[in-house]
Amino acid sequence: MAPSKSIDLGDFDDDDDAPLPARGGIAARAMGTAEAPYLSTLNEEQRVAVESLDGPVLVLAGAGTGKTRVLTTRLAHLLATGRAWPGQVLAVTFTNKAAREMKERIGLLIGGVVEGMQWLGTFHSIGVKILRRHAELVGLKSDFSILDTDDQIRLLKQIVAAHDLDEKRWPARQLASHIDGWKNRGLLPEKVPAGEAHAFANGKGAELYAEYQERLKILNAADFGDLLLETLRLFQENPDVLADYQRRFKYMLVDEYQDTNVVQYLWLRLLAGGHGNICCVGDDDQSIYGWRGADVDNILRFEKDFPGAKVIRLERNYRSTPHILSAASGLIANNEGRLGKTLHTDLDKGEQVVVRGHWDGEEEARAIGDDIEALQREGHVLNEIAILVRASFQMREFEDRFITLGLPYRVIGGPRFYERAEIRDALAYLKVTAQPDNDLAFERIVNVPKRGIGDTSVKRVRELARTRGIPLYRAAQEIVETEELPAKARNSLKGLLESFRRWRALLDGLPHTELAEIVLDESGYTEMWQNDKSPDAPGRLDNLKELVRSMDEFENMAGFLEHVSLVMDSDALQSDDKVSLMTLHSAKGLEFDTVFLPGWEEGLFPHQRALDESGRAGLEEERRLAYVGITRAKRLCKISFAQNRRIHAMWQTALPSRFIDELPESHVAVEEAASPHAGFGWGRGGFGESRFDRANPFSTGYETPGWKRARAAYDSGESVRHAPHFIEGELVAREDAEATPFQRGERVFHMKFGYGTVSAVDGNKLTIDFEKAGTKRVLASFVERP
DNA sequence: GACGGACGGCTTTTT
DNA sequence: GCCGTCCGTC
């Protein structure tokens, strides 16, 4: 949701149900003869995508083909031709940023701010809006609060503990991810397949999930998954409500369709049920969020799901040079499950994609640093240079190097503003002030700063709350009137409650920013950080100031709090010239003149865990990630790998990524690394069977101390122990590892160990008594039913 | 109840 | 090698 200045929490009126202008009205007729100016800037396919308004449409928009332009123009077109009022169009995106951008661009197209586009937003923000209107139908009150991941974990911890389960063996975090997974797939507790319910705490998974849902209802709260799942349930159980929204949303637009999960898909299909005017835009080759529930199948199946669908391919790329485009296309062609697109461009050939090998990660960072300084000397702007890594730990090497060089850089997608502890604490104070029944917020700050109300006291309050069925805050009010707590804790708690009472009284009288300052001051929270000696304390104080400042944009406290529970990002300013450093995932949708892609090594990229846990599907997703990386580059793309890398304090020898060998030769130039350590073995004869000798990385007689050490480790097997067993990942892992869980007692077959019986199931790990090989723990994806 | 040492885990991340 | 969580001690 865009940071709108006022959020109406109680807007239950249906002012957007105004009658449609008759088809063939004046506006439409005028359109027929005079060409709308915004149409003339589109290419042919884009124009078809914009003008195919009726029925299901899938726009397959390759990287850099003008996807956002099509989406926004199509929306503008719907409004300009009088097909629909702004309030009759449902337009969903995944991120707040995307929603914000779309709003701005539509404004530019049709002039001025678009009024009444109340159904343009993220899946989640639209879900909340619908849920608040009909909360009582799903067992909530319309002012329900939204839990973030942190609150969710704390709640689950309590539930796990109440079942006398060992937190160590069954971490709440793991349960949370199971529950998220179920919610992503649209599964209510009673629908969780028996096999999967076994995945946690010996079969208690579904039971704990059910209990968690009950607790949420008692707390009058919903987690992120509920915002989608409960909306779906609302539609499924209340046909009249569904029919109302089907009528309301005359046209639907979906961005990044390849990232939708099952609930979102079911949601969309229900809503599009009547008219079927749904337009989904996406790129199956850029689906990189399978691990958090996105289902590429949604886009692959579109034509089946929506019969008569029109599929439009945008294949003309406006971003990258032919070499870059061809390298990326050649790579992605190795994937099997694709709809297939052929990207082309009119740009000049440009430079080939550069591939370069290094001795270790440090040398790689040094070389990239040098490259960037050279580019800078040639007059390139740092803002147009990016380093995209697979995993965030890789960033450190670059940060170290850039600090040494004095090269300005910015890290994108680090810890989010609203996820910082001090911000969450401050928000918890404000929440308790505005919503005394918010138990999780209350618990978070009851003893922060330390005021002598420890775990034992909190536990007493919680017990009372539970037995009496009242919120913690009320329980606290009652308990301080008794002798239940030790005097110190009692007085302290009494004082805190008195403070909250005082602050609450100021809610209506005082501007909310001033009140926030008072709360943070009088609670001793600011003071706590002022007295903190740690080096990051001043930064935290700054963040608190920034928080209060940002509240200014909102009308009142309630509006502000609603905004922050949905919007967890804060836009970093892009004013000064800096190199961007980020993960491949956060680079999606961005573009840069020059892109560096370091760390292309087996085990790191493709990541070993992706292969272990998801087999072939995992490998294909990693390949799409590589594709996303390359297609971010406009003019120059430099891929590199290191032979040796330190991961978790252990030196590991790695092989060049298979993705490097998958790049089509004619679009790649191998560059010798400048360092004296590099240039051994694999650089020699250009392209052979494999460009880089991956069978034996130590096949040359190269002799330096570091090299000898590495070879000794290799020979002794020390690094082999950690070396990726990529062959297994590729050859025997099954694609649908998750779909059919194994049960205890089941007879299975393993490629290496032969036949055996499953004796225990722990998520995707199985303990199997093999007939020949004894008892082993193996991944479920490596066994099959005989 | 608060603090400090030991222990384990460790891809990606939005809402 | 670093960070967050847990448990034991004062």
XYZ file of N, CA and C in Angstrom, chain A residues 189-333:
435
model
N -6.224 -25.566 9.109
C -5.665 -26.669 9.918
C -6.269 -28.029 9.608
N -7.580 -28.082 9.424
C -8.200 -29.399 9.220
C -7.902 -29.960 7.833
N -7.368 -29.138 6.964
C -7.079 -29.607 5.610
C -5.622 -30.043 5.415
N -4.816 -29.863 6.457
C -3.410 -30.239 6.311
C -3.301 -31.744 6.113
N -2.653 -32.189 5.042
C -2.540 -33.623 4.786
C -1.872 -34.337 5.961
N -2.391 -35.494 6.322
C -1.900 -36.210 7.492
C -0.388 -36.387 7.457
N 0.139 -36.732 6.317
C 1.566 -36.953 6.201
C 2.371 -35.743 6.604
N 1.883 -34.563 6.217
C 2.628 -33.349 6.508
C 2.471 -32.912 7.950
N 1.300 -33.213 8.509
C 1.088 -32.856 9.905
C 2.136 -33.557 10.758
N 2.641 -34.674 10.252
C 3.655 -35.423 10.973
C 5.005 -34.759 10.937
N 5.139 -33.811 10.050
C 6.441 -33.197 9.860
C 6.930 -32.467 11.106
N 6.006 -32.106 12.005
C 6.450 -31.380 13.189
C 5.991 -32.080 14.463
N 6.905 -32.208 15.388
C 6.619 -32.746 16.712
C 5.792 -34.043 16.665
N 6.239 -34.988 15.879
C 5.617 -36.311 15.809
C 4.110 -36.256 15.599
N 3.695 -35.454 14.677
C 2.284 -35.488 14.327
C 1.447 -34.417 14.984
N 2.094 -33.543 15.772
C 1.303 -32.504 16.422
C 1.176 -31.249 15.568
N 1.814 -31.265 14.408
C 1.862 -30.068 13.577
C 0.514 -29.410 13.354
N -0.426 -30.186 12.834
C -1.728 -29.614 12.496
C -2.473 -29.155 13.748
N -2.284 -29.914 14.833
C -2.950 -29.582 16.089
C -2.438 -28.228 16.611
N -1.120 -28.062 16.557
C -0.533 -26.801 17.009
C -0.983 -25.651 16.118
N -1.078 -25.924 14.846
C -1.541 -24.919 13.886
C -2.963 -24.495 14.255
N -3.824 -25.491 14.530
C -5.208 -25.187 14.884
C -5.256 -24.330 16.156
N -4.402 -24.689 17.106
C -4.395 -23.958 18.359
C -3.915 -22.521 18.150
N -2.916 -22.393 17.305
C -2.397 -21.066 16.976
C -3.502 -20.202 16.368
N -4.266 -20.782 15.454
C -5.357 -20.037 14.827
C -6.380 -19.592 15.865
N -6.670 -20.495 16.825
C -7.616 -20.139 17.876
C -7.100 -18.974 18.703
N -5.820 -19.069 19.056
C -5.218 -18.001 19.858
C -5.288 -16.666 19.106
N -5.042 -16.714 17.814
C -5.101 -15.482 17.020
C -6.484 -14.853 17.115
N -7.508 -15.678 17.032
C -8.871 -15.146 17.082
C -9.137 -14.522 18.448
N -8.645 -15.196 19.513
C -8.840 -14.642 20.863
C -8.116 -13.302 20.983
N -6.928 -13.234 20.400
C -6.153 -11.993 20.455
C -6.715 -10.943 19.499
N -7.687 -11.330 18.698
C -8.223 -10.465 17.641
C -7.091 -10.013 16.725
N -6.363 -11.006 16.231
C -5.198 -10.700 15.415
C -5.121 -11.636 14.217
N -4.403 -11.188 13.204
C -4.174 -11.996 12.011
C -2.708 -11.876 11.638
N -2.112 -12.976 11.178
C -0.739 -12.846 10.694
C -0.780 -12.600 9.180
N 0.394 -12.434 8.578
C 0.419 -12.079 7.154
C -0.282 -13.123 6.296
N -0.061 -14.386 6.647
C -0.691 -15.445 5.879
C -2.215 -15.366 5.951
N -2.728 -15.003 7.123
C -4.181 -14.905 7.296
C -4.801 -13.841 6.408
N -4.036 -12.794 6.138
C -4.596 -11.704 5.342
C -5.053 -12.245 3.989
N -4.381 -13.319 3.537
C -4.784 -13.927 2.275
C -5.728 -15.102 2.516
N -5.316 -15.978 3.443
C -6.083 -17.193 3.664
C -7.484 -16.911 4.198
N -7.606 -15.988 5.153
C -8.918 -15.693 5.720
C -9.812 -14.983 4.705
N -9.198 -14.209 3.837
C -9.997 -13.576 2.792
C -10.544 -14.647 1.848
N -9.689 -15.623 1.558
C -10.134 -16.721 0.705
C -11.287 -17.484 1.366
N -11.122 -17.767 2.665
C -12.167 -18.484 3.400
C -13.459 -17.673 3.391
N -13.307 -16.368 3.580
C -14.470 -15.480 3.550
C -15.240 -15.654 2.249
N -14.517 -15.655 1.144
C -15.155 -15.796 -0.168
C -15.775 -17.177 -0.339
N -15.046 -18.197 0.122
C -15.536 -19.555 -0.080
C -16.781 -19.840 0.745
N -16.829 -19.285 1.965
C -17.940 -19.607 2.853
C -19.119 -18.654 2.718
N -18.911 -17.542 2.019
C -19.990 -16.556 1.894
C -20.205 -16.145 0.445
N -20.936 -16.956 -0.285
C -21.124 -16.711 -1.719
C -21.676 -15.315 -2.006
N -22.502 -14.793 -1.098
C -23.065 -13.467 -1.342
C -21.988 -12.397 -1.295
N -21.059 -12.546 -0.338
C -19.964 -11.581 -0.253
C -19.110 -11.670 -1.516
N -18.810 -12.902 -1.906
C -18.012 -13.102 -3.112
C -18.693 -12.453 -4.319
N -19.993 -12.729 -4.453
C -20.720 -12.193 -5.600
C -20.646 -10.666 -5.628
N -20.689 -10.086 -4.438
C -20.609 -8.638 -4.339
C -19.292 -8.112 -4.907
N -18.192 -8.785 -4.544
C -16.892 -8.325 -5.048
C -16.703 -8.664 -6.522
N -17.284 -9.783 -6.941
C -17.187 -10.111 -8.371
C -17.846 -9.021 -9.199
N -18.965 -8.522 -8.689
C -19.664 -7.461 -9.403
C -18.864 -6.160 -9.365
N -18.288 -5.922 -8.198
C -17.557 -4.680 -8.005
C -16.328 -4.576 -8.917
N -15.547 -5.658 -8.947
C -14.307 -5.599 -9.735
C -14.594 -5.998 -11.183
N -14.841 -5.010 -12.015
C -15.164 -5.298 -13.412
C -13.926 -5.758 -14.173
N -12.773 -5.215 -13.769
C -11.520 -5.581 -14.430
C -10.463 -5.861 -13.378
N -9.628 -6.865 -13.658
C -8.563 -7.204 -12.712
C -7.207 -7.224 -13.420
N -6.223 -6.715 -12.690
C -4.855 -6.671 -13.218
C -3.927 -7.274 -12.180
N -3.029 -8.152 -12.593
C -2.106 -8.758 -11.645
C -0.680 -8.613 -12.153
N 0.159 -8.070 -11.298
C 1.564 -7.875 -11.656
C 2.381 -9.067 -11.132
N 3.490 -9.372 -11.770
C 4.394 -10.443 -11.316
C 3.634 -11.743 -11.041
N 2.846 -12.156 -12.003
C 2.002 -13.332 -11.795
C 2.811 -14.588 -11.477
N 4.046 -14.647 -11.967
C 4.860 -15.841 -11.704
C 5.188 -15.982 -10.223
N 4.977 -14.951 -9.444
C 5.281 -15.016 -8.013
C 4.069 -15.337 -7.150
N 2.912 -15.558 -7.751
C 1.738 -15.833 -6.919
C 1.828 -17.232 -6.319
N 1.262 -17.370 -5.127
C 1.209 -18.689 -4.510
C -0.213 -19.237 -4.667
N -0.449 -20.371 -4.043
C -1.733 -21.035 -4.272
C -2.922 -20.212 -3.765
N -2.802 -19.650 -2.556
C -3.937 -18.850 -2.049
C -4.239 -17.694 -2.970
N -3.206 -17.024 -3.386
C -3.417 -15.858 -4.240
C -4.083 -16.264 -5.539
N -3.657 -17.421 -6.046
C -4.244 -17.929 -7.269
C -5.724 -18.240 -7.074
N -6.048 -18.935 -5.984
C -7.448 -19.311 -5.731
C -8.327 -18.071 -5.573
N -7.803 -17.116 -4.881
C -8.377 -15.806 -4.635
C -8.739 -15.130 -5.951
N -7.740 -15.068 -6.830
C -7.928 -14.406 -8.119
C -8.954 -15.150 -8.957
N -8.887 -16.484 -8.892
C -9.786 -17.246 -9.739
C -11.232 -17.095 -9.283
N -11.421 -17.042 -7.953
C -12.773 -16.821 -7.446
C -13.300 -15.462 -7.886
N -12.468 -14.455 -7.744
C -12.914 -13.101 -8.052
C -13.182 -12.902 -9.537
N -12.388 -13.582 -10.357
C -12.566 -13.423 -11.800
C -13.684 -14.326 -12.313
N -14.249 -15.102 -11.398
C -15.239 -16.108 -11.743
C -16.305 -15.682 -12.739
N -16.908 -14.530 -12.541
C -17.995 -14.127 -13.412
C -17.555 -13.706 -14.800
N -16.999 -12.510 -14.882
C -16.682 -11.919 -16.186
C -15.390 -12.430 -16.788
N -14.450 -12.860 -15.942
C -13.182 -13.345 -16.452
C -12.299 -12.277 -17.063
N -12.565 -11.023 -16.692
C -11.704 -9.953 -17.216
C -10.471 -9.813 -16.356
N -9.565 -10.757 -16.521
C -8.367 -10.731 -15.694
C -7.145 -10.709 -16.585
N -6.256 -9.793 -16.265
C -5.035 -9.669 -17.059
C -3.844 -9.876 -16.148
N -3.089 -10.946 -16.390
C -1.927 -11.233 -15.565
C -0.665 -10.960 -16.361
N 0.263 -10.285 -15.720
C 1.521 -9.957 -16.368
C 2.639 -10.628 -15.601
N 3.553 -11.254 -16.292
C 4.647 -11.906 -15.590
C 5.634 -12.543 -16.542
N 6.639 -13.184 -15.960
C 7.667 -13.831 -16.756
C 8.069 -15.112 -16.041
N 7.720 -16.251 -16.630
C 8.034 -17.512 -15.966
C 9.537 -17.668 -15.745
N 10.348 -17.046 -16.592
C 11.792 -17.176 -16.439
C 12.336 -16.372 -15.270
N 11.500 -15.529 -14.683
C 11.986 -14.736 -13.554
C 11.310 -15.124 -12.248
N 10.796 -16.334 -12.204
C 10.179 -16.804 -10.969
C 11.267 -17.293 -10.019
N 11.527 -16.537 -8.974
C 12.639 -16.868 -8.073
C 12.203 -16.952 -6.616
N 10.888 -17.034 -6.400
C 10.424 -17.081 -5.017
C 9.698 -18.363 -4.659
N 10.053 -19.455 -5.341
C 9.445 -20.732 -5.031
C 9.621 -21.105 -3.578
N 10.747 -20.777 -3.007
C 11.040 -21.159 -1.621
C 10.144 -20.450 -0.619
N 9.449 -19.408 -1.032
C 8.527 -18.841 -0.056
C 7.089 -18.998 -0.548
N 6.874 -20.044 -1.301
C 5.499 -20.417 -1.618
C 5.010 -20.087 -3.012
N 5.769 -19.283 -3.763
C 5.336 -18.968 -5.119
C 5.326 -20.249 -5.955
N 4.373 -20.339 -6.833
C 4.192 -21.554 -7.602
C 4.244 -21.216 -9.096
N 5.391 -21.533 -9.734
C 5.521 -21.199 -11.157
C 4.404 -21.806 -11.963
N 3.883 -22.919 -11.481
C 2.820 -23.595 -12.202
C 1.655 -22.663 -12.495
N 1.410 -21.706 -11.618
C 0.293 -20.794 -11.836
C 0.367 -20.137 -13.203
N 1.570 -19.678 -13.545
C 1.711 -18.997 -14.838
C 1.769 -20.016 -15.977
N 2.383 -21.173 -15.709
C 2.489 -22.186 -16.757
C 1.110 -22.745 -17.134
N 0.193 -22.735 -16.143
C -1.130 -23.327 -16.337
C -2.184 -22.336 -16.799
N -1.805 -21.089 -16.943
C -2.791 -20.024 -17.119
C -3.847 -20.342 -18.174
N -3.387 -20.822 -19.321
C -4.336 -21.063 -20.412
C -5.350 -22.148 -20.084
N -4.914 -23.099 -19.238
C -5.832 -24.148 -18.820
C -6.834 -23.614 -17.803
N -6.319 -22.816 -16.876
C -7.175 -22.283 -15.809
C -8.206 -21.298 -16.326
N -7.809 -20.532 -17.316
C -8.717 -19.526 -17.855
C -8.937 -19.813 -19.338
N -9.905 -20.668 -19.628
C -10.119 -21.092 -21.008
C -10.360 -19.880 -21.915
N -9.868 -19.969 -23.105
C -10.047 -18.877 -24.052
C -9.089 -17.734 -23.805
N -8.087 -17.966 -22.950
C -7.164 -16.888 -22.617
C -6.336 -16.476 -23.829
N -6.071 -15.196 -23.886
C -5.218 -14.675 -24.944
C -3.820 -14.543 -24.351
N -2.820 -15.087 -25.024
C -1.456 -14.976 -24.513
C -0.664 -14.043 -25.415
N -0.097 -13.022 -24.818
C 0.656 -12.040 -25.589
C 2.098 -12.049 -25.102
N 3.024 -12.196 -26.016
C 4.438 -12.215 -25.629
C 5.103 -10.878 -25.944
N 5.739 -10.320 -24.938
C 6.551 -9.123 -25.190
C 7.986 -9.596 -25.271
N 8.554 -9.514 -26.465
C 9.889 -10.085 -26.654
C 10.919 -9.068 -27.094
N 10.445 -7.858 -27.289
C 11.385 -6.846 -27.736
C 11.979 -6.154 -26.519
N 13.290 -6.338 -26.361
C 13.980 -5.853 -25.175
C 14.601 -4.485 -25.426
N 14.383 -3.581 -24.495
C 14.906 -2.227 -24.644
C 16.075 -1.957 -23.715
N 16.548 -2.988 -23.053
C 17.530 -2.735 -22.005
C 18.948 -3.132 -22.375
N 19.140 -4.390 -22.806
C 20.489 -4.943 -22.873
C 20.996 -5.095 -24.304
N 22.301 -5.219 -24.433
C 22.921 -5.446 -25.738
C 22.674 -6.888 -26.182
N 22.821 -7.166 -27.476
C 22.591 -8.527 -27.983
C 23.454 -9.585 -27.296
N 24.706 -9.266 -27.029
C 25.568 -10.257 -26.370
C 25.008 -10.646 -25.006
N 24.626 -9.665 -24.240
C 24.092 -9.936 -22.902
C 22.797 -10.735 -23.002
N 21.953 -10.298 -23.906
C 20.666 -10.954 -24.080
C 20.833 -12.406 -24.521
N 21.745 -12.635 -25.450
C 21.939 -13.991 -25.959
C 22.557 -14.892 -24.900
N 23.486 -14.344 -24.135
C 24.097 -15.145 -23.073
C 23.007 -15.590 -22.102
N 22.150 -14.656 -21.713
C 21.075 -14.972 -20.767
C 20.094 -15.979 -21.374
N 19.741 -15.775 -22.634
C 18.790 -16.679 -23.282
C 19.349 -18.083 -23.393
N 20.650 -18.173 -23.737
C 21.288 -19.478 -23.860
C 21.266 -20.216 -22.532
N 21.505 -19.484 -21.484
C 21.522 -20.086 -20.158
C 20.134 -20.617 -19.786
N 19.136 -19.778 -19.927
C 17.797 -20.140 -19.455
C 17.189 -21.250 -20.322
N 17.733 -21.414 -21.533
C 17.223 -22.468 -22.412
C 17.465 -23.853 -21.813
